[in-house]
Amino acid sequence: MDQSLSKLISNGATVITPTQRLSRHIRYQYAKDQIAQGKQAWQTPDCLPWTAWCKRSFESLSLRTKGNEILLNNLQQQWLWQEIISQSKYKNQLLQVTATAKQVAQAYQLAKEWCIPVFPNETYLSEDAFAFKNWADTYDKQKGDNDWLDDACLPDHLALYIQELKPPLNKIIFYDFDQLTTQQLNLKQALIDVGIEIEEINATDQNQSSSVSELNSQESEILAAACWAKEHLEKEAHATIGIIAPNLSTIRDKVDYGFASVLTPQKWLDPEQAIQKPYSISLGKPLSNYALINTATNLLSLGKRKVSINTLSLLLHSPFLKGANEEAAVRAKFDAALRRIGEQQLSFKTLYWIAEERCKEYEQCEEFIQLLKTFEISFLSNAKKKTLRQWTLNFSEWLTGFGWPGERSLNSDEHQVLMAWQTALTQLGSLDGLSKPVNFSTALFQLNKLLVDTRFQPETLETPIQILGMTGAAGMQFDYLWIMNMRDEYWPALMPVNPFIPVSCQRDFNVPNAHAEAQLKLAKHITDKLICSAKEVVFSYANQDNDRLCRPSPLIKTIQPGTYGIEQYDDYKNSIFESSRLETFIDITAPEIPAGQTANGGSTLFKDQSACPFKAFARHRLHAEALQQTDIGLSAAERGNLVHRALQYLWQRLKTLENLKYRTDLELEKIIHSVVLEAIKLQISQQPETFADRFTELEQLRLEKILKQWLLIEKDRSDFKVIATEEWKTIVFEDIELYLRVDRIDELADGRCVILDYKTGPVSKSDWETENPNDPQLPLYAVTNGQQVAAIAFASLKRGKMGFVGLADTDDILPRVKQDADLLWQEKLDNWEQILIKLANDFRKGIAVIDPTQTACRYCELPSFCRINERVASFNEELSTEKHTHV
């Protein structure tokens, strides 16, 4: 630590810094010095950031004067701006009042910091600036009428009462400010005028070497910085190491992953174990992103009386609710059951009905449902408008009713997050004096907005490696410093000009962001300070971002190049893998199904065995399946099912071609309308939330149009009668018990039958033509049907491509369906039977090789199970290595 600064602190000087991080850093360095001197106790340094010093001074002033001023907190200031803007004549011209209020508050802060009057009479005002002037006048009037103060005006208020502030102040140090604002300079001069000693100090130059490292990618740059930090830490255990990134907010997760991989690789052995990291990242996350808070807001969102399946799924798997451990398994099964229903959103009424009527006993989580019922009763009795403070009490009460934050003990980070939540509720309640009573939706919206805007990071022990953004690094000193991402697009950083203050005004009052030259000068000054802040400084940049070439910042071009790579980095996971003794063997055969034991399944068993033997083994013997994903409206499968059902009801009424042709167009329209209505009614009973009135009307029109067009095609056929629609039957084929549902079977005049399979998607008869047919369902029906089959065909109901697609014994059975040019019909049936017998025998023998057809993986839900993507990547890597070897 700078000895002159240490001496000033020991003599009782107050140190004011530009950032909270720098104040903490100085206190930490001072404590290290005191310990090194053998001291066991010392006076805590009076070191705090500018904003905190102003607020402390105001509190001290309030005790000595009779002033009635009330200092508004940040949320209250933001709310006041928001209310002023939303009540102004400009409201309807704005897309987002909240975002505008935030930018207007920044403009007001800027005007006060640089003492810009709003606005000089001769200044030309744009529409934005004119609106800002009106809003600022209203804001100032409301503050004056209510004796309110805000952060922007607080230094000016302190300057008016500077005499009352003098007694406890001895000497003030402004430490490492890049540039003092006009407002700060005015308060500084006022302090000098009353005899308070003021001194400006910058960090001392301790640089011994500086260099620039060029890396190939952002990932290698992060790993290089981590390896460099690890090397220095191993050589010098008590070293302080800084890692700075101008765009830290966008790469935070990548940096955390890279440094964890290098510095705490043991975490891969036990991800649940808490490990003390030797590094800390100064950039916090929005409070809403923490799992504990996310669960709380999801629970409160239940007050909307409708909950999305994704939110419900998160709650069912959350550890922060009552009964999370006891009901963990059954809640997971309930989640899967809800997804099978297909509703994207559920009301409480529908949710209770599903839980009690449609779920099996092992899927019913009674305690969770009881928590919801208790909450609903309490919510309905407290749903009227009330103040925000009263809403915060209700929020806490409801969360307690859910058992939040859970039955297990919270760890240190979670406990700090819980405290931050309580602080957020207190801040929300502080709006009582500014806001009128609001409804539940408004209160919850304001809470969610506050949680998103509040950045939070749990406090940890001081670490030797600190990872910071460019702003957070101001004034800090290290033994070793690495500044990454020093590309010309990131540094110098382009600082936008606030649009609510005319640029001419900003330039006249020397606002730095208004001058390109001033911005460049400030960036050069910060770069020089960074070089001076450590004995060894490394700047780095990635020369490539995907396919785009990148250049270094012009501010580091004069610094000599250095070589810092990741050659010394050994991936911990790879090291473990390579150190193991592996025995390789091919395992492509599952246990055989014993002779005499009947397997069971449906037509999809043959489809899966044909597409990929492992898929058939996983789905039909291991019963592996993925959770269904829901979306707004109906899925393609659900739309197809509606068409199937409508056609089933239609042919149950018409029965024969003769009856179809006998009906008039008006009679057919009535029948079609009736059967579609019946099909939709059944679907509504299964998905009541999806079928709103307008949606039901559109679906009715869609289905009626499809059926009308399809009947025109049916009329061109030769005589037939429908003998089965959506009929289930059980057969045994090669010792496999099959449960089959045939969409439709027609009987021809000669007694033979035609088997049809309705399809609303693309179809092709080539799906049956290979040794591994893509869709063997119809051939399976044909060879297992007791009645002689004359044709099999897809009934394509895809708009614009309606018609029959298939194969027949003769060309006159179905419109546009021809006989096979190469094989007789019976030969075709015999060929299909042999293919199906082979698939059945392979399944029984346990053949489970991962050998997908070209289209098998397209809609497969099990890639993480068979790990086919890893095999493809490994194969491509080996192929690439082989090519390089040959070259």
XYZ file of C-alpha atoms in Angstrom, residues 300 391-401 404 421-422 425:
16
model
C -46.111 -14.765 -6.232
C -48.523 -5.693 -0.488
C -45.011 -6.441 0.772
C -46.526 -7.833 3.994
C -48.866 -10.023 1.938
C -45.978 -11.192 -0.239
C -44.032 -12.282 2.821
C -47.072 -14.003 4.325
C -47.802 -15.967 1.136
C -44.195 -17.061 0.718
C -44.139 -18.261 4.315
C -47.270 -20.271 3.563
C -40.202 -20.585 1.319
C -34.690 -9.868 -0.792
C -35.778 -8.353 2.533
C -39.184 -5.452 -0.013
